[in-house]
Tab-separated table of C-alpha atoms in Angstrom:
chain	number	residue	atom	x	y	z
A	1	UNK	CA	29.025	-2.373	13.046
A	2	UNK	CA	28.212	-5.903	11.997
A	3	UNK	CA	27.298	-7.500	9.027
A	4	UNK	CA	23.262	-7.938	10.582
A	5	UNK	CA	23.370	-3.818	11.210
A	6	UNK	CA	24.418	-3.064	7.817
A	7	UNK	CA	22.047	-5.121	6.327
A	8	UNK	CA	19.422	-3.606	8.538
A	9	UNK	CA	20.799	0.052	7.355
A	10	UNK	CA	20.471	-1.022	3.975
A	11	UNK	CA	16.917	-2.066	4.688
A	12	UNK	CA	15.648	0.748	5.808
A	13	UNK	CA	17.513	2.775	3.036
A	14	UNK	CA	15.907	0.883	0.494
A	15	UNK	CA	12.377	1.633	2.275
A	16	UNK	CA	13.124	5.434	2.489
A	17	UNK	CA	14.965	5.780	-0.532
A	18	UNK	CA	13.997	3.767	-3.401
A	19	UNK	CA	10.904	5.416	-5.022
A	20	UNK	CA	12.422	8.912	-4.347
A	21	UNK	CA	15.719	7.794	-6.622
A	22	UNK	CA	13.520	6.178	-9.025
A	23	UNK	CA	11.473	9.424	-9.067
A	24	UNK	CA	14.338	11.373	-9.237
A	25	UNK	CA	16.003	9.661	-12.220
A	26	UNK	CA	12.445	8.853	-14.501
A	27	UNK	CA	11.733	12.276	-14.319
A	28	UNK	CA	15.632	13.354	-15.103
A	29	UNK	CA	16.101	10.522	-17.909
A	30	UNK	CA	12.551	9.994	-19.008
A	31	UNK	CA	13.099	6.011	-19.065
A	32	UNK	CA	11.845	3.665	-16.105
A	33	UNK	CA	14.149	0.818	-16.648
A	34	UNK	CA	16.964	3.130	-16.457
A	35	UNK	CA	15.695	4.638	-13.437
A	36	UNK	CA	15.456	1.152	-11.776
A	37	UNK	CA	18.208	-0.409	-13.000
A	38	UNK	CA	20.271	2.490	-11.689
A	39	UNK	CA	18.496	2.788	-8.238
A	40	UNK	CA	19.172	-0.824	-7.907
A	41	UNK	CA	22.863	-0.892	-8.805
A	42	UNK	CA	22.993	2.134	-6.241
A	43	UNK	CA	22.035	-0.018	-3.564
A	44	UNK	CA	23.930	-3.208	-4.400
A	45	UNK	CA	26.755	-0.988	-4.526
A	46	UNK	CA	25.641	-0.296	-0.866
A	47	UNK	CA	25.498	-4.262	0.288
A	48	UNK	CA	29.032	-4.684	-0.903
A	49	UNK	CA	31.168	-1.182	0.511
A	50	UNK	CA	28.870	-0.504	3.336
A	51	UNK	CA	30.254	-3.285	5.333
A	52	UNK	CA	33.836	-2.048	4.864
A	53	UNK	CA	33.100	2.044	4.473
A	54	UNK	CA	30.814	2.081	7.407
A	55	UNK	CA	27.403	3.176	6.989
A	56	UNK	CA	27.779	7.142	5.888
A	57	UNK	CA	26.326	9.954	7.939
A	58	UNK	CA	23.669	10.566	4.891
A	59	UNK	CA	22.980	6.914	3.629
A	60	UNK	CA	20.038	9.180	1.429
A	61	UNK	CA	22.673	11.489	-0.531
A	62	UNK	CA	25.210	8.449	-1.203
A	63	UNK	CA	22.987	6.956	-2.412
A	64	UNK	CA	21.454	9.478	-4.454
A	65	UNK	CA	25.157	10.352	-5.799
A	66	UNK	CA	25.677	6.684	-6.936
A	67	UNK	CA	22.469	5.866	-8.445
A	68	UNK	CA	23.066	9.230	-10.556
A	69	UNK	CA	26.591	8.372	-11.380
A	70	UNK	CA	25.576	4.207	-12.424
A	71	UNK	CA	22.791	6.014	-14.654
A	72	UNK	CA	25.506	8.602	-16.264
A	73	UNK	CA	27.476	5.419	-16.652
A	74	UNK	CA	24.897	3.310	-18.428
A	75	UNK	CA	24.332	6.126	-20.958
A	76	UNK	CA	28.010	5.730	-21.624
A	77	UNK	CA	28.128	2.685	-22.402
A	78	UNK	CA	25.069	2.371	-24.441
A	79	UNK	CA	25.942	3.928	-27.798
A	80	UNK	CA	21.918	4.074	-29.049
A	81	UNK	CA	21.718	6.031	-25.454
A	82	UNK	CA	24.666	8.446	-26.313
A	83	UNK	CA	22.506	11.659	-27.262
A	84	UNK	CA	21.402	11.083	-23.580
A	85	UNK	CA	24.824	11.841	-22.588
A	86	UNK	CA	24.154	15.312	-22.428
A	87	UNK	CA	20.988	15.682	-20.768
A	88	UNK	CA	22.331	14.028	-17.866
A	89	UNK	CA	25.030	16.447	-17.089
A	90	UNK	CA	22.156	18.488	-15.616
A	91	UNK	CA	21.943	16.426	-12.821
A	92	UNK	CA	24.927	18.349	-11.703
A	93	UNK	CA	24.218	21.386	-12.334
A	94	UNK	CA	24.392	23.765	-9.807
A	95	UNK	CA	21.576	26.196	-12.206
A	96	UNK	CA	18.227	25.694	-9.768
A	97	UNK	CA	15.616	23.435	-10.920
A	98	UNK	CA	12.976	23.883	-13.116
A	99	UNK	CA	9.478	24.861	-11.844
A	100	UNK	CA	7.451	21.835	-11.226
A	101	UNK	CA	4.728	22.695	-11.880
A	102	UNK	CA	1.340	21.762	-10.286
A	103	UNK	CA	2.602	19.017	-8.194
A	104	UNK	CA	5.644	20.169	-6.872
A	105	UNK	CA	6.663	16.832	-4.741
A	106	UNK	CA	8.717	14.691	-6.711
A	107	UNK	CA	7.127	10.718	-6.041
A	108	UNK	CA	3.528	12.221	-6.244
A	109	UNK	CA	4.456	13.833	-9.886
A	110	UNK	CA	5.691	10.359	-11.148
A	111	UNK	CA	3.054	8.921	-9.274
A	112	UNK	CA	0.128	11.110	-11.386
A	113	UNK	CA	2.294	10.629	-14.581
A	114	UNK	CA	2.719	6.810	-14.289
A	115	UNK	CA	-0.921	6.547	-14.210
A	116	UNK	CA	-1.627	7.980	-17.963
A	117	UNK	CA	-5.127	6.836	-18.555
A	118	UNK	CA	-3.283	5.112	-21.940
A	119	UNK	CA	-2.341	1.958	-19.309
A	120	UNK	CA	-4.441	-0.082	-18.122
A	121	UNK	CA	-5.766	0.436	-14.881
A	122	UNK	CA	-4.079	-2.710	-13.325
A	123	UNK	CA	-0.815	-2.086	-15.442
A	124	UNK	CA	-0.884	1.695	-13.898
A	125	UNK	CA	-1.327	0.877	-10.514
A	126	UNK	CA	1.223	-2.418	-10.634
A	127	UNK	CA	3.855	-0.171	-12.423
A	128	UNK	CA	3.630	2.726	-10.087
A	129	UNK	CA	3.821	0.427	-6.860
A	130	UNK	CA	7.415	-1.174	-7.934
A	131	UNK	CA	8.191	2.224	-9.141
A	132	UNK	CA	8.054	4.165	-6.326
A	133	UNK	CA	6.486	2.345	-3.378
A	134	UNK	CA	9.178	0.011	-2.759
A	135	UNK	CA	7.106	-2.916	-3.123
A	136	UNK	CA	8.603	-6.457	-5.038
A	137	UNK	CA	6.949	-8.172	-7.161
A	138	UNK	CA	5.679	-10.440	-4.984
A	139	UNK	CA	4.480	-7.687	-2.821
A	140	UNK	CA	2.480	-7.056	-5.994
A	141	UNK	CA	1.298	-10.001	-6.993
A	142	UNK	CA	-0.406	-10.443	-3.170
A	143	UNK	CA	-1.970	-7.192	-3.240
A	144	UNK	CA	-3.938	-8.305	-6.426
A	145	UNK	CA	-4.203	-12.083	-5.588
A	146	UNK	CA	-2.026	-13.014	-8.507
A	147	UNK	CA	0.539	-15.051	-9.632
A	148	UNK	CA	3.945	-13.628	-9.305
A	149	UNK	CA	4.710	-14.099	-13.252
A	150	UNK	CA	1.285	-12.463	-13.667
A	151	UNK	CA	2.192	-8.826	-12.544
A	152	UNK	CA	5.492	-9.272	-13.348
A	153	UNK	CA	4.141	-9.435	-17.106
A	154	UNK	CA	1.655	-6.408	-15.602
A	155	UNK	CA	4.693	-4.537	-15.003
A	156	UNK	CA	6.505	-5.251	-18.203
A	157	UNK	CA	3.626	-4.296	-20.256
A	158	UNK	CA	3.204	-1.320	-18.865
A	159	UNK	CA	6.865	-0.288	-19.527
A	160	UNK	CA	6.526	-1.309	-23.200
A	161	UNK	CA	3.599	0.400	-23.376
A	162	UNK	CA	4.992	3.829	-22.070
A	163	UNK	CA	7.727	3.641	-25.063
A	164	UNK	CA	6.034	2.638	-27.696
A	165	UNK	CA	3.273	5.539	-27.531
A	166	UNK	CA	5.993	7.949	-25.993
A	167	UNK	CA	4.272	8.887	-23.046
A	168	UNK	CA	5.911	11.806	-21.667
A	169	UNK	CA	7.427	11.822	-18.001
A	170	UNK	CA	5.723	15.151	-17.560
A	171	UNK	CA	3.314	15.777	-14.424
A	172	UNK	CA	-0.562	16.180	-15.675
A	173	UNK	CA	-2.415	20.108	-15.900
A	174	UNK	CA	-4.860	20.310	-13.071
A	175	UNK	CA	-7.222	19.512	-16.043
A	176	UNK	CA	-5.799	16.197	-16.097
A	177	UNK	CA	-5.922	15.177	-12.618
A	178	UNK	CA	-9.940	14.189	-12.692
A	179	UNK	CA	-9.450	11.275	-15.173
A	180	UNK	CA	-5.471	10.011	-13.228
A	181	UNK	CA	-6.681	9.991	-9.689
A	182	UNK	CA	-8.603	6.697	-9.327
A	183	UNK	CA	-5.125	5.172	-10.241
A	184	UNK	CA	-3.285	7.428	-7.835
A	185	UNK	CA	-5.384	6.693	-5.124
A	186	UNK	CA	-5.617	2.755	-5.961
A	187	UNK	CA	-1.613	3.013	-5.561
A	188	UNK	CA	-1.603	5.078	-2.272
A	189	UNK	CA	-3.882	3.089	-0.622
A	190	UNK	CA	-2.547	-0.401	-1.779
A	191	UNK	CA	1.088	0.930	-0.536
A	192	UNK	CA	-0.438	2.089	2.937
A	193	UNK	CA	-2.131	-1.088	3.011
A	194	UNK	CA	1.447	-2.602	2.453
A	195	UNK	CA	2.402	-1.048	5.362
A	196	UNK	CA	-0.384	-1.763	8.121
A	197	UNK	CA	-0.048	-5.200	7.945
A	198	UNK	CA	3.038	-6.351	5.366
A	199	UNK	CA	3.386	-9.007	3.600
A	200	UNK	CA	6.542	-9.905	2.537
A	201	UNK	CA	8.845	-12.991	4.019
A	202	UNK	CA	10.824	-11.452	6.567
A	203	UNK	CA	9.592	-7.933	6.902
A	204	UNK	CA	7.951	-6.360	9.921
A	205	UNK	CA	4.619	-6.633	10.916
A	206	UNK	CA	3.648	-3.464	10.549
A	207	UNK	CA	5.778	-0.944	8.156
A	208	UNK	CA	5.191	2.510	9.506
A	209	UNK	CA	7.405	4.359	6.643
A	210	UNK	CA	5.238	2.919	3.959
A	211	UNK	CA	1.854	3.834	6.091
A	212	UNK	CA	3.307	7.174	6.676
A	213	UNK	CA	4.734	8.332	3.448
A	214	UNK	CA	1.086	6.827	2.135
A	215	UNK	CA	-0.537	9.529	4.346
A	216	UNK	CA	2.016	12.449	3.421
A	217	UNK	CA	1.162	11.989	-0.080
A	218	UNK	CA	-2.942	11.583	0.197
A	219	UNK	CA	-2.514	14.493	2.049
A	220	UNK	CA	-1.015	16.653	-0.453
A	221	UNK	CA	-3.307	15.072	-3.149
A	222	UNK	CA	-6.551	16.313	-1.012
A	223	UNK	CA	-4.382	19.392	-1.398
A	224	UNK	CA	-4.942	19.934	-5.063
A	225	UNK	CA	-8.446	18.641	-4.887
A	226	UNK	CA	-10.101	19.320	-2.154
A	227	UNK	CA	-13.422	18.877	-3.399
A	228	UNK	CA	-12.915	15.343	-4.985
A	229	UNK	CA	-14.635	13.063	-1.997
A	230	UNK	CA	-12.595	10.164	-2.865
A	231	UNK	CA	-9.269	11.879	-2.228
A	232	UNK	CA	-10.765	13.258	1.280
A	233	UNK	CA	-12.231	9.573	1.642
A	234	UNK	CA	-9.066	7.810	1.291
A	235	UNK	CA	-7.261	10.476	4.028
A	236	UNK	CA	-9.756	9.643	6.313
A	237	UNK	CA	-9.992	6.125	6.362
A	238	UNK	CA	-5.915	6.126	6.437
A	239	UNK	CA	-6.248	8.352	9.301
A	240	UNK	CA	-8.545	5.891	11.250
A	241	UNK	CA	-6.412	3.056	10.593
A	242	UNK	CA	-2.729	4.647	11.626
A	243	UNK	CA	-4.888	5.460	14.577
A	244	UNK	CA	-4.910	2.460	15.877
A	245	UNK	CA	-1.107	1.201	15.079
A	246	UNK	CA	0.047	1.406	18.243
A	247	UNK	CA	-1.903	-0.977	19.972
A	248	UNK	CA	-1.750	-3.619	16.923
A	249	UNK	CA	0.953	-5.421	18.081
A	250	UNK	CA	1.533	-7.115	21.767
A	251	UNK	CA	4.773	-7.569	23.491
A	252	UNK	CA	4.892	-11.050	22.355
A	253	UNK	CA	4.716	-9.462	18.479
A	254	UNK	CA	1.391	-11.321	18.148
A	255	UNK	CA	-1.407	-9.092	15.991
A	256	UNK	CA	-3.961	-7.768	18.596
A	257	UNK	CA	-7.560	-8.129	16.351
A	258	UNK	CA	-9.360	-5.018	16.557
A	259	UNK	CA	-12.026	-6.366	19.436
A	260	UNK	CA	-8.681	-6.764	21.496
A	261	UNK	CA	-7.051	-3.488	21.316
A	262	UNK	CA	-6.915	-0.861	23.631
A	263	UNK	CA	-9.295	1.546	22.693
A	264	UNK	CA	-7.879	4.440	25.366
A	265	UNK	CA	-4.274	4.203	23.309
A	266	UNK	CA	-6.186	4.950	19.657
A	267	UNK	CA	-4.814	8.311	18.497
A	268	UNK	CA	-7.277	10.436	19.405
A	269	UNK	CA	-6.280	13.580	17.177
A	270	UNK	CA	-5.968	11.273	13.998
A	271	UNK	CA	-9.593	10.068	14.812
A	272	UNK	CA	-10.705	13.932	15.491
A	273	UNK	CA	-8.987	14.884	11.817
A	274	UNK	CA	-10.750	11.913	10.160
A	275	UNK	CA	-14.139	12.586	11.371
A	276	UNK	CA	-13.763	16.192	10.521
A	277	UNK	CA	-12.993	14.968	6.847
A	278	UNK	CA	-16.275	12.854	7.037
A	279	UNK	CA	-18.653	15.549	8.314
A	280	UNK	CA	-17.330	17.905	5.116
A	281	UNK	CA	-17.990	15.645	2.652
A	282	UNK	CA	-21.288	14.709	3.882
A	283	UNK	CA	-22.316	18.077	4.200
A	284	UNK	CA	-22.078	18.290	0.516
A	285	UNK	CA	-24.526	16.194	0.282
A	286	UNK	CA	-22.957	14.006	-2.803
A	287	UNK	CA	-22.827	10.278	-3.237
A	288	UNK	CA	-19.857	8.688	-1.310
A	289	UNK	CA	-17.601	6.066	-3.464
A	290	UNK	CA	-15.995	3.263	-2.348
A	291	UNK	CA	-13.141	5.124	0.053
A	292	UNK	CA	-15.760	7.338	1.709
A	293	UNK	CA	-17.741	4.434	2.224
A	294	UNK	CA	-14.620	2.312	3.628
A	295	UNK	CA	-13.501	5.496	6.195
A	296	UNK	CA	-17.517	5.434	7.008
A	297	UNK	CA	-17.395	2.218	8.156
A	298	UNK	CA	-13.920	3.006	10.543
A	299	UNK	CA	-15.786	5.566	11.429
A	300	UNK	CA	-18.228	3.250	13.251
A	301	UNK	CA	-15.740	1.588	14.878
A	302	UNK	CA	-13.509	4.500	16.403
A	303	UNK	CA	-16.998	6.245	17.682
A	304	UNK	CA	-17.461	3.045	19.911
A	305	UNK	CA	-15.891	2.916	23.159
A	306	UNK	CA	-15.973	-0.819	23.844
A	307	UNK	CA	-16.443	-3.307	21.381
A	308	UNK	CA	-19.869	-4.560	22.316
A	309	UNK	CA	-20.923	-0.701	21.911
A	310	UNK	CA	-20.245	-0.953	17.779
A	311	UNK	CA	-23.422	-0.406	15.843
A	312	UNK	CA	-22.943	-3.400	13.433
A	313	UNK	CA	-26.274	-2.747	11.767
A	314	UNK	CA	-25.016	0.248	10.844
A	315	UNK	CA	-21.554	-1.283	9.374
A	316	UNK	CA	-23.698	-3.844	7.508
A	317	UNK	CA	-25.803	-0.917	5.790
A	318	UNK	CA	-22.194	0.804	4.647
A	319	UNK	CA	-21.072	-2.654	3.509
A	320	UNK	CA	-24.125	-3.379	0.956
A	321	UNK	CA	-24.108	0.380	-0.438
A	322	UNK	CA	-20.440	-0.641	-0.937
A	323	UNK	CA	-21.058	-3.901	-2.658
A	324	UNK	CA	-23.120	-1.793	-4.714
A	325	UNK	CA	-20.156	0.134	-5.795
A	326	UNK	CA	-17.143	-2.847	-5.536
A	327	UNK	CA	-18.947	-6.305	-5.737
A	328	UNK	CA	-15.479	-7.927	-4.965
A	329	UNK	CA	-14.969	-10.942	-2.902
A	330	UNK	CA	-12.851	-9.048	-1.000
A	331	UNK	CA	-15.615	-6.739	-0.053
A	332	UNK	CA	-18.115	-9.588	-0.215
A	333	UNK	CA	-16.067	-11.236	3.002
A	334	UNK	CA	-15.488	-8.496	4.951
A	335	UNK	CA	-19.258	-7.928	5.071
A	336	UNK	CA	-19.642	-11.464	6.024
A	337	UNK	CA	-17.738	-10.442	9.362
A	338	UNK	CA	-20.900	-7.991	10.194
A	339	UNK	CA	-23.270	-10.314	8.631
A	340	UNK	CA	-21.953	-12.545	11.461
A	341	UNK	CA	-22.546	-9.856	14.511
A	342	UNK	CA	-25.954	-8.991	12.931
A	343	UNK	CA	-27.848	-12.340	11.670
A	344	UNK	CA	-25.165	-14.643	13.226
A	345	UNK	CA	-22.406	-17.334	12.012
A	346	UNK	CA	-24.468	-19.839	9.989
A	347	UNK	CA	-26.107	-17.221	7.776
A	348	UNK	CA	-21.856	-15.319	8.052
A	349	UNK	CA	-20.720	-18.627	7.161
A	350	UNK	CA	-22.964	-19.968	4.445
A	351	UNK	CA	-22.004	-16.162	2.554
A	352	UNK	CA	-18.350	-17.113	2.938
A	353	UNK	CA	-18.407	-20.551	1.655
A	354	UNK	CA	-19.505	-19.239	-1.476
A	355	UNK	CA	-16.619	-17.429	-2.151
A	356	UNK	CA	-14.034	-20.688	-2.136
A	357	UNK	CA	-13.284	-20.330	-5.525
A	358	UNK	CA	-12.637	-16.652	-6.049
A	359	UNK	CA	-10.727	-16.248	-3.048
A	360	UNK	CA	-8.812	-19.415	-2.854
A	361	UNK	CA	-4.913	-19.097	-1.389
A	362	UNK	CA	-6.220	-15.647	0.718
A	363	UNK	CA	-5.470	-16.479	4.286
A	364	UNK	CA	-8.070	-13.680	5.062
A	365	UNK	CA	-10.853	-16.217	3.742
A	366	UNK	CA	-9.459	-19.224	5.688
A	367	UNK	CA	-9.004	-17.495	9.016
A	368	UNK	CA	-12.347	-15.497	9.179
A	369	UNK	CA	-14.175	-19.181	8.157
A	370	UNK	CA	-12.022	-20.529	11.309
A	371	UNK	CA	-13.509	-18.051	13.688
A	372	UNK	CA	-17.375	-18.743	12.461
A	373	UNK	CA	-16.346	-22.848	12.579
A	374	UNK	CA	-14.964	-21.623	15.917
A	375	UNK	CA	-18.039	-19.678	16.975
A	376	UNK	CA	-20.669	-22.886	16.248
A	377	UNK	CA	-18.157	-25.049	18.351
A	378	UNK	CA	-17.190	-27.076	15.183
A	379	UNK	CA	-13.666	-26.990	16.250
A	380	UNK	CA	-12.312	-29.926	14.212
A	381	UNK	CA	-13.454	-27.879	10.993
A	382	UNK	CA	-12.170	-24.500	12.626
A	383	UNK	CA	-8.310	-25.941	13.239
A	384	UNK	CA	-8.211	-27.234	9.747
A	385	UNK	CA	-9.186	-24.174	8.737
A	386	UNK	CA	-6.462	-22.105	10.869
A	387	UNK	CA	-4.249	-24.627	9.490
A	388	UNK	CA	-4.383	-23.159	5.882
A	389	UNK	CA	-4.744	-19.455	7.703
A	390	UNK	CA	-1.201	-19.825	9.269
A	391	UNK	CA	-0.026	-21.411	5.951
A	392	UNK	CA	-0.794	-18.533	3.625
A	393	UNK	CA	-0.479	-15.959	6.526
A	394	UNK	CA	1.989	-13.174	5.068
A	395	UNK	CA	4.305	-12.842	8.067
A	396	UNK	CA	5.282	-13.889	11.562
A	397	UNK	CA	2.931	-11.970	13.424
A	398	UNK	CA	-0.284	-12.480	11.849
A	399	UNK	CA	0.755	-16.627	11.785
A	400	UNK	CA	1.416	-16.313	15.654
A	401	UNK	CA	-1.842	-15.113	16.394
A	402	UNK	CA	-3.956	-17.626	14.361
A	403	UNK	CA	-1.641	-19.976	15.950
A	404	UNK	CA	-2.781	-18.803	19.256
A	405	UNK	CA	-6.597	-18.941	18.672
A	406	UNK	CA	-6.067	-22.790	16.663
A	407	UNK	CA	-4.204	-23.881	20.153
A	408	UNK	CA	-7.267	-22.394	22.001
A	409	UNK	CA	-9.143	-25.027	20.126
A	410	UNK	CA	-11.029	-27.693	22.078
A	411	UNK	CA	-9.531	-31.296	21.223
């Protein structure tokens, strides 16, 4: 095996295995820098005897055994750390584990404890993403249209914060759940989000462990609550989305937009499951929130056959009773995208020129004003607008396609 399949091996270890080890050890140790530290040396280790060892049978276990053995050794070392000593000889015990308790998977427990309503709500989620979703910082720091330094500090802060009020690493009582899961789901659907269309330098288009493991785990949270509509909200509009992943990327490894996709090759029984999460929490009759709202709108979309068959009037009535809910800019654009079927591009383009400021440095903002300058044949405008799309674009993929439609460009 060569040096490029090792490092590929290691890759996808770290995307399988890191937040399970970092699970593993928080909740064994009760201390997250520990936890990461020791995950991390775990796979370094990996970088520098994989390449002579061989990549082993279980790249999982070995790893598990050395990030467990670089923890016990850190204790060692660390005299203030030496009553720890102790405690982490249970990690080889052979005596069976101790129950769980109500949330018997091991990344969803850290995942519910990690978001202690005593953090902030962007510390939580930030913390809980490098913790166990695999994500940098800099993953981070995209997914909130931040500075880098900014949710580093996030992240930080959060840690501090956890010691000095001596949160325990314990999973929540199903009393506790109500007032943790808007942070759980903010983190499940920011990491599946991660993994439909990734942006780090380097990685894949499209991360299917990350979308998948997303989906496993909003599954067993609709589990424990199957009457909150946000959990069953969030599963659903996942479930519409990984519906469509197979036809998201051509041979060329060019993003096909949603208009261009192959609407025969959508997964048909993730679209059936969806729906049939929609029409139970409308027969309750409650208000949707923001996820509901979000899989309603998908909804729309996977119901029509060809693209000129989608009821945009009805995705613009979804959008304002979201903006009601989540006046982001975020929000505010993607609107502007139905705004643009429904009243046309000058009235799509005037809304998204007023939101320059706030969403400055998102290629998402540059490349849908490209498509309206593109749309009211200002093509001059359009390709410099592409031309900051392709600059911010997060990976290779996505930059080939706006490449594509700025080269379709009239002179």
């Amino acid at each position: 095996m060569n040096g490029s399949d090792v490092g590929d091996a290691v890759n996808r270890a770290y995307r399988a295995e890191w937040g399970r080890l970092v699970a593993l050890l928080a909740r064994r140790f009760g201390d997250l820098d520990l936890a990461e530290d020791a995950a991390a040396e775990a796979f370094a280790a990996a970088v520098e005897r994989w390449p002579s060892d061989g990549v082993p049978a279980n790249p999982g276990a070995w790893l598990t055994t050395t990030a467990k053995r670089k923890a016990i050794d850190r204790l060692r070392r660390e005299s203030k750390r030496a009553g720890k000593h102790q405690e982490a000889q249970v990690l080889f015990d052979d005596q069976p584990p101790e129950p769980l308790g109500a949330v018997e998977d091991e990344r969803l427990r850290l995942i519910f404890t990690c978001c202690h309503p005593a953090l902030a709500m962007p510390a939580r989620v930030a913390l809980t993403l490098r913790m166990l979703g695999g994500l940098t910082v800099a993953d981070i720091a995209r997914a909130f249209l931040i500075q880098e330094s900014a949710a580093a500090q996030r992240i930080t802060r959060a840690k501090t914060k956890i010691k000095a009020a001596r949160i325990p690493y314990r999973v929540p009582s199903e009393e506790d759940f109500r007032e943790r899961v808007s942070g759980v789901l903010a983190v499940l659907y920011l990491i599946f989000n991660e993994g439909y269309l990734s942006t780090g330098v380097g990685s894949d288009p499209v991360r299917s462990e990350l979308t998948d493991e997303a989906i496993r785990l909003t599954r067993l949270a609709h589990a424990l609550m199957p009457d909150d509509g946000e959990t069953a909200g969030l599963l659903a509009l996942m479930l519409f989305t990984e519906a469509r992943r197979a036809t998201r990327l051509s041979a060329t490894g060019e993003l096909i937009t949603l208009e261009e996709q192959d609407r025969g090759s959508w997964n048909a029984a993730l679209i059936t499951e969806g729906r049939a999460l929609m029409r139970a929490r409308l027969a309750t009759g409650q208000k949707p929130g923001p996820y509901q709202l979000l899989a309603a709108i998908n909804a729309v979309h996977t119901s029509a056959c060809y693209v000129r068959d989608t009821d945009w009037s009805q995705i613009l009535d979804l959008y304002d009773m979201l903006t009601c809910l989540d006046p982001s800019p975020v929000i505010a654009l993607n609107r502007a995208v139905a705004v643009a079927e429904v009243d046309g591009p000058v009235v799509a383009l005037a809304a998204v020129d007023r939101l320059a400021e706030e969403l400055a440095g998102y290629h998402a903002y540059y490349a849908t004003r490209a498509e309206l300058l593109r749309r009211l044949d200002r093509h001059a405008e359009a390709r410099l607008a592409y031309d900051e799309a392709i600059e911010l674009a997060g990976n290779s993929a996505e930059a080939a396609t706006l490449k594509r439609r700025r080269d379709l460009l009239a002179s």
